[in-house]
Amino acid sequence: MTYLQLAAWFVGAAAIAAVVLMVLTPRARRPHAAALAIAAVALIVLTAVFDSIMIASGLFHYSPDHLLGVHIGLAPLEDFAYPVAGALLLPALWALLRARRDHGSANSSGEADA
C-alpha cells in the first residue's frame, strides 16, 4: 500500500465520520465553513513548516518508492492528509459533544426547577 492510498482511506473515513456527526448535530451548533477553512489552512501551513524542519533534521524519512513525488517544502503531499482529516473530523465531533452537553445542562436545570 502506498502512502497516498493510506492517506486517501484516512481522509475518506474522517470525511464520512464528519458528515455523520454533522447530521447528528443541531444546525445552530454546526461549525461555520469559514472557520473550518481557516483552521485547515493553518494546519497545512504548520505541517509544511514543521514537517520540513523534522525531515531536514533527519528525525524521519519516507521511502520514495511509496510516495507520489509531490512535495511542499520537504514534506510529501501525502503527509497533509492528516491535518486535513483533523480539520474535518475534530470540529464536527466538538460541535456534537458541545450540543449534547448543552442539551444535557438544559434538561437537568429544567428538572431542578420542576
XYZ file of N, CA, C and O in Angstrom:
456
model
N 0.856 -1.178 0.000
C 0.000 0.000 0.000
C 0.895 1.232 0.000
O 1.833 1.328 0.777
N 0.570 2.190 -0.858
C 1.346 3.426 -0.915
C 0.840 4.395 0.150
O -0.249 4.237 0.706
N 1.647 5.420 0.413
C 1.240 6.450 1.372
C -0.019 7.178 0.880
O -0.873 7.559 1.677
N -0.129 7.353 -0.431
C -1.304 8.026 -0.989
C -2.571 7.208 -0.740
O -3.608 7.759 -0.364
N -2.498 5.896 -0.912
C -3.665 5.051 -0.641
C -4.046 5.104 0.836
O -5.224 5.217 1.178
N -3.063 5.028 1.700
C -3.325 5.114 3.139
C -3.948 6.459 3.497
O -4.931 6.525 4.246
N -3.400 7.521 2.944
C -3.926 8.857 3.211
C -5.357 9.002 2.688
O -6.208 9.608 3.346
N -5.628 8.448 1.516
C -6.976 8.536 0.945
C -7.991 7.806 1.821
O -9.094 8.317 2.062
N -7.630 6.629 2.307
C -8.528 5.899 3.213
C -8.759 6.687 4.499
O -9.880 6.754 5.012
N -7.707 7.262 5.017
C -7.794 8.014 6.270
C -8.678 9.247 6.112
O -9.576 9.494 6.927
N -8.454 10.026 5.061
C -9.268 11.228 4.827
C -10.704 10.839 4.496
O -11.653 11.492 4.949
N -10.889 9.774 3.727
C -12.242 9.318 3.403
C -13.022 8.926 4.655
O -14.188 9.310 4.816
N -12.385 8.176 5.545
C -13.049 7.774 6.795
C -13.359 8.995 7.651
O -14.448 9.087 8.239
N -12.434 9.948 7.713
C -12.665 11.164 8.502
C -13.806 11.986 7.905
O -14.634 12.536 8.641
N -13.863 12.079 6.589
C -14.928 12.845 5.934
C -16.295 12.200 6.167
O -17.275 12.898 6.460
N -16.366 10.882 6.051
C -17.641 10.188 6.300
C -18.072 10.373 7.744
O -19.232 10.682 8.029
N -17.133 10.218 8.669
C -17.459 10.409 10.088
C -17.893 11.845 10.354
O -18.834 12.082 11.118
N -17.237 12.811 9.722
C -17.605 14.218 9.909
C -19.017 14.494 9.406
O -19.793 15.203 10.056
N -19.374 13.916 8.267
C -20.730 14.107 7.727
C -21.762 13.506 8.682
O -22.783 14.139 8.985
N -21.505 12.315 9.174
C -22.431 11.671 10.111
C -22.568 12.515 11.377
O -23.686 12.747 11.868
N -21.463 12.995 11.907
C -21.508 13.821 13.116
C -22.259 15.128 12.870
O -23.000 15.588 13.733
N -22.068 15.717 11.688
C -22.775 16.975 11.384
C -24.278 16.751 11.253
O -25.063 17.604 11.644
N -24.669 15.612 10.717
C -26.099 15.303 10.608
C -26.706 15.155 12.006
O -27.843 15.570 12.238
N -25.945 14.610 12.928
C -26.429 14.411 14.294
C -26.404 15.686 15.129
O -27.022 15.738 16.189
N -25.694 16.700 14.667
C -25.557 17.946 15.409
C -26.649 18.927 14.985
O -26.903 19.093 13.797
N -27.294 19.592 15.946
C -28.283 20.616 15.578
C -27.640 21.702 14.705
O -26.481 22.064 14.904
N -28.406 22.213 13.771
C -27.899 23.187 12.795
C -27.250 24.399 13.471
O -26.222 24.899 13.016
N -27.803 24.886 14.541
C -27.276 26.068 15.213
C -25.892 25.821 15.821
O -25.147 26.764 16.057
N -25.556 24.585 16.092
C -24.278 24.256 16.740
C -23.193 23.829 15.759
O -22.067 23.575 16.156
N -23.517 23.717 14.480
C -22.535 23.257 13.495
C -21.451 24.311 13.281
O -21.731 25.501 13.289
N -20.209 23.876 13.063
C -19.135 24.835 12.805
C -19.349 25.550 11.465
O -19.910 24.986 10.532
N -18.885 26.771 11.385
C -19.009 27.548 10.153
C -17.942 27.110 9.154
O -16.808 26.808 9.526
N -18.300 27.114 7.891
C -17.377 26.672 6.841
C -16.123 27.539 6.803
O -15.013 27.031 6.590
N -16.269 28.836 7.019
C -15.101 29.732 7.000
C -14.131 29.379 8.125
O -12.913 29.380 7.922
N -14.660 29.062 9.285
C -13.801 28.674 10.413
C -13.064 27.376 10.107
O -11.875 27.239 10.425
N -13.757 26.433 9.481
C -13.110 25.168 9.105
C -12.004 25.403 8.070
O -10.929 24.807 8.164
N -12.259 26.281 7.113
C -11.261 26.573 6.080
C -10.030 27.256 6.679
O -8.893 26.912 6.337
N -10.250 28.197 7.579
C -9.126 28.886 8.230
C -8.303 27.903 9.047
O -7.066 27.918 8.999
N -8.970 27.031 9.781
C -8.266 26.021 10.576
C -7.473 25.075 9.680
O -6.323 24.737 9.975
N -8.071 24.647 8.572
C -7.386 23.737 7.648
C -6.143 24.399 7.051
O -5.077 23.774 6.982
N -6.265 25.646 6.645
C -5.115 26.360 6.075
C -4.010 26.500 7.119
O -2.827 26.267 6.826
N -4.382 26.865 8.340
C -3.379 26.998 9.401
C -2.672 25.667 9.663
O -1.441 25.626 9.794
N -3.428 24.579 9.716
C -2.817 23.266 9.947
C -1.914 22.841 8.792
O -0.852 22.240 9.011
N -2.302 23.157 7.582
C -1.481 22.811 6.417
C -0.171 23.600 6.432
O 0.904 23.041 6.185
N -0.250 24.886 6.744
C 0.965 25.707 6.816
C 1.886 25.195 7.922
O 3.098 25.034 7.713
N 1.324 24.923 9.083
C 2.133 24.408 10.191
C 2.749 23.053 9.848
O 3.907 22.779 10.188
N 1.998 22.206 9.163
C 2.527 20.909 8.752
C 3.683 21.089 7.769
O 4.714 20.420 7.891
N 3.522 21.993 6.809
C 4.592 22.232 5.833
C 5.863 22.705 6.529
O 6.959 22.208 6.242
N 5.718 23.625 7.461
C 6.887 24.181 8.141
C 7.546 23.137 9.034
O 8.745 22.857 8.914
N 6.780 22.553 9.946
C 7.386 21.685 10.940
C 7.784 20.315 10.381
O 8.786 19.747 10.806
N 7.049 19.787 9.425
C 7.474 18.532 8.797
C 8.769 18.748 8.015
O 9.655 17.892 8.023
N 8.872 19.880 7.342
C 10.109 20.181 6.614
C 11.295 20.268 7.573
O 12.383 19.749 7.280
N 11.086 20.904 8.718
C 12.162 21.005 9.712
C 12.541 19.626 10.227
O 13.729 19.289 10.326
N 11.543 18.796 10.538
C 11.832 17.463 11.069
C 12.507 16.569 10.025
O 13.413 15.802 10.351
N 12.076 16.671 8.776
C 12.694 15.872 7.713
C 14.122 16.352 7.473
O 15.047 15.541 7.332
N 14.326 17.680 7.449
C 15.667 18.230 7.235
C 16.630 17.841 8.352
O 17.819 17.615 8.103
N 16.120 17.733 9.570
C 16.992 17.379 10.697
C 17.211 15.874 10.804
O 17.978 15.426 11.656
N 16.537 15.109 9.959
C 16.755 13.668 9.930
C 15.955 12.884 10.949
O 16.259 11.721 11.214
N 14.917 13.480 11.528
C 14.102 12.756 12.503
C 13.346 11.597 11.864
O 13.105 10.582 12.509
N 12.932 11.756 10.617
C 12.273 10.668 9.907
C 12.414 10.890 8.410
O 12.795 11.969 7.967
N 12.127 9.860 7.656
C 12.146 9.962 6.198
C 11.109 9.007 5.627
O 10.612 8.124 6.317
N 10.783 9.223 4.372
C 9.800 8.393 3.683
C 10.493 7.609 2.588
O 11.419 8.088 1.944
N 10.014 6.413 2.354
C 10.530 5.613 1.255
C 10.042 6.227 -0.060
O 8.829 6.342 -0.276
N 10.934 6.646 -0.926
C 10.489 7.284 -2.167
C 9.689 6.352 -3.077
O 8.934 6.813 -3.925
N 9.823 5.052 -2.869
C 9.071 4.095 -3.696
C 7.575 4.165 -3.452
O 6.790 3.787 -4.319
N 7.172 4.643 -2.290
C 5.759 4.666 -1.926
C 5.153 6.068 -1.960
O 4.017 6.251 -1.528
N 5.898 7.048 -2.441
C 5.421 8.427 -2.484
C 4.963 8.808 -3.886
O 5.450 8.285 -4.883
N 4.056 9.766 -3.942
C 3.588 10.310 -5.206
C 4.696 11.118 -5.888
O 4.791 11.150 -7.109
N 5.520 11.782 -5.077
C 6.633 12.559 -5.613
C 6.433 14.056 -5.530
O 7.338 14.823 -5.834
N 5.249 14.509 -5.127
C 4.969 15.929 -4.980
C 5.276 16.321 -3.541
O 4.837 15.653 -2.603
N 6.032 17.407 -3.373
C 6.409 17.870 -2.039
C 6.034 19.334 -1.864
O 6.058 20.112 -2.808
N 5.701 19.696 -0.659
C 5.540 21.094 -0.263
C 6.630 21.320 0.772
O 6.566 20.752 1.861
N 7.619 22.112 0.419
C 8.824 22.155 1.223
C 9.480 20.785 1.092
O 9.631 20.260 0.002
N 9.823 20.194 2.212
C 10.368 18.833 2.191
C 9.310 17.787 2.489
O 9.562 16.592 2.379
N 8.122 18.233 2.865
C 7.045 17.314 3.255
C 6.331 16.762 2.021
O 5.917 17.531 1.148
N 6.183 15.455 1.943
C 5.446 14.876 0.814
C 3.957 15.230 0.893
O 3.415 15.444 1.979
N 3.326 15.314 -0.244
C 1.912 15.684 -0.318
C 1.036 14.783 0.553
O 0.086 15.256 1.188
N 1.381 13.511 0.628
C 0.588 12.561 1.399
C 0.551 12.918 2.888
O -0.390 12.565 3.586
N 1.557 13.624 3.357
C 1.639 13.981 4.774
C 0.575 15.005 5.173
O 0.291 15.171 6.355
N -0.026 15.661 4.212
C -1.022 16.690 4.504
C -2.417 16.112 4.684
O -3.350 16.835 5.026
N -2.569 14.828 4.484
C -3.874 14.198 4.678
C -4.298 14.242 6.139
O -5.480 14.407 6.436
N -3.348 14.121 7.026
C -3.686 14.042 8.447
C -4.192 15.373 9.001
O -5.208 15.385 9.702
N -3.580 16.515 8.698
C -4.174 17.767 9.163
C -5.520 18.063 8.498
O -6.418 18.623 9.129
N -5.676 17.667 7.233
C -6.970 17.867 6.567
C -8.038 17.009 7.246
O -9.147 17.483 7.523
N -7.706 15.765 7.546
C -8.663 14.890 8.238
C -9.006 15.449 9.609
O -10.165 15.439 10.020
N -8.012 15.954 10.312
C -8.271 16.563 11.622
C -9.149 17.793 11.519
O -10.041 18.001 12.344
N -8.927 18.611 10.491
C -9.735 19.814 10.298
C -11.180 19.467 9.940
O -12.095 20.238 10.215
N -11.402 18.313 9.337
C -12.756 17.856 9.026
C -13.441 17.237 10.240
O -14.579 17.569 10.579
N -12.750 16.317 10.872
C -13.356 15.470 11.888
C -13.480 16.140 13.259
O -14.539 16.074 13.888
N -12.443 16.770 13.727
C -12.453 17.267 15.101
C -13.477 18.376 15.361
O -14.157 18.333 16.386
N -13.642 19.371 14.476
C -14.694 20.358 14.737
C -16.104 19.748 14.740
O -16.964 20.166 15.514
N -16.340 18.766 13.875
C -17.651 18.107 13.847
C -17.899 17.354 15.150
O -18.995 17.418 15.725
N -16.880 16.659 15.627
C -17.004 15.945 16.900
C -17.193 16.919 18.055
O -18.045 16.722 18.924
N -16.428 17.996 18.065
C -16.536 19.012 19.118
C -17.950 19.610 19.136
O -18.538 19.784 20.198
N -18.484 19.938 17.970
C -19.813 20.543 17.894
C -20.882 19.595 18.429
O -21.779 20.014 19.167
N -20.788 18.325 18.076
C -21.764 17.357 18.566
C -21.665 17.204 20.079
O -22.681 17.224 20.776
N -20.464 17.075 20.592
C -20.298 16.914 22.045
C -20.754 18.160 22.794
O -21.372 18.074 23.856
N -20.475 19.342 22.243
C -20.915 20.592 22.875
C -22.437 20.696 22.859
O -23.052 21.092 23.849
N -23.059 20.309 21.760
C -24.524 20.361 21.673
C -25.158 19.389 22.660
O -26.147 19.724 23.317
N -24.576 18.209 22.785
C -25.108 17.237 23.753
C -24.933 17.726 25.183
O -25.802 17.548 26.017
N -23.777 18.333 25.468
C -23.535 18.860 26.806
C -24.542 19.972 27.127
O -25.130 20.000 28.190
N -24.736 20.874 26.178
C -25.675 21.976 26.398
C -27.099 21.465 26.528
O -27.871 21.966 27.350
N -27.455 20.459 25.748
C -28.788 19.873 25.833
C -28.976 19.192 27.190
O -30.022 19.322 27.820
N -27.945 18.493 27.659
C -28.000 17.840 28.966
C -28.093 18.849 30.099
O -28.819 18.640 31.077
N -27.389 19.961 29.985
C -27.440 21.012 31.002
C -28.821 21.651 31.053
O -29.344 21.931 32.129
N -29.428 21.851 29.890
C -30.749 22.451 29.841
C -31.783 21.520 30.458
O -32.685 21.955 31.190
N -31.662 20.210 30.202
C -32.590 19.234 30.768
C -32.437 19.140 32.272
O -33.421 19.117 33.008
N -31.223 19.090 32.750
C -31.031 18.924 34.192
C -31.408 20.188 34.951
O -31.931 20.124 36.048
N -31.211 21.373 34.360
C -31.624 22.596 35.047
C -33.142 22.744 35.014
O -33.739 23.262 35.953
N -33.772 22.259 33.943
C -35.232 22.296 33.857
C -35.864 21.343 34.850
O -36.913 21.627 35.431
N -35.234 20.225 35.090
C -35.766 19.252 36.054
C -35.605 19.759 37.470
O -36.433 19.500 38.327
N -34.572 20.535 37.715
C -34.364 21.056 39.080
C -35.420 22.084 39.441
O -35.783 22.232 40.592
N -35.911 22.818 38.419
C -36.924 23.829 38.694
C -38.298 23.225 38.925
O -39.158 23.825 39.537
N -38.533 22.044 38.414
C -39.879 21.447 38.489
C -40.197 20.889 39.834
O -39.607 20.704 40.763
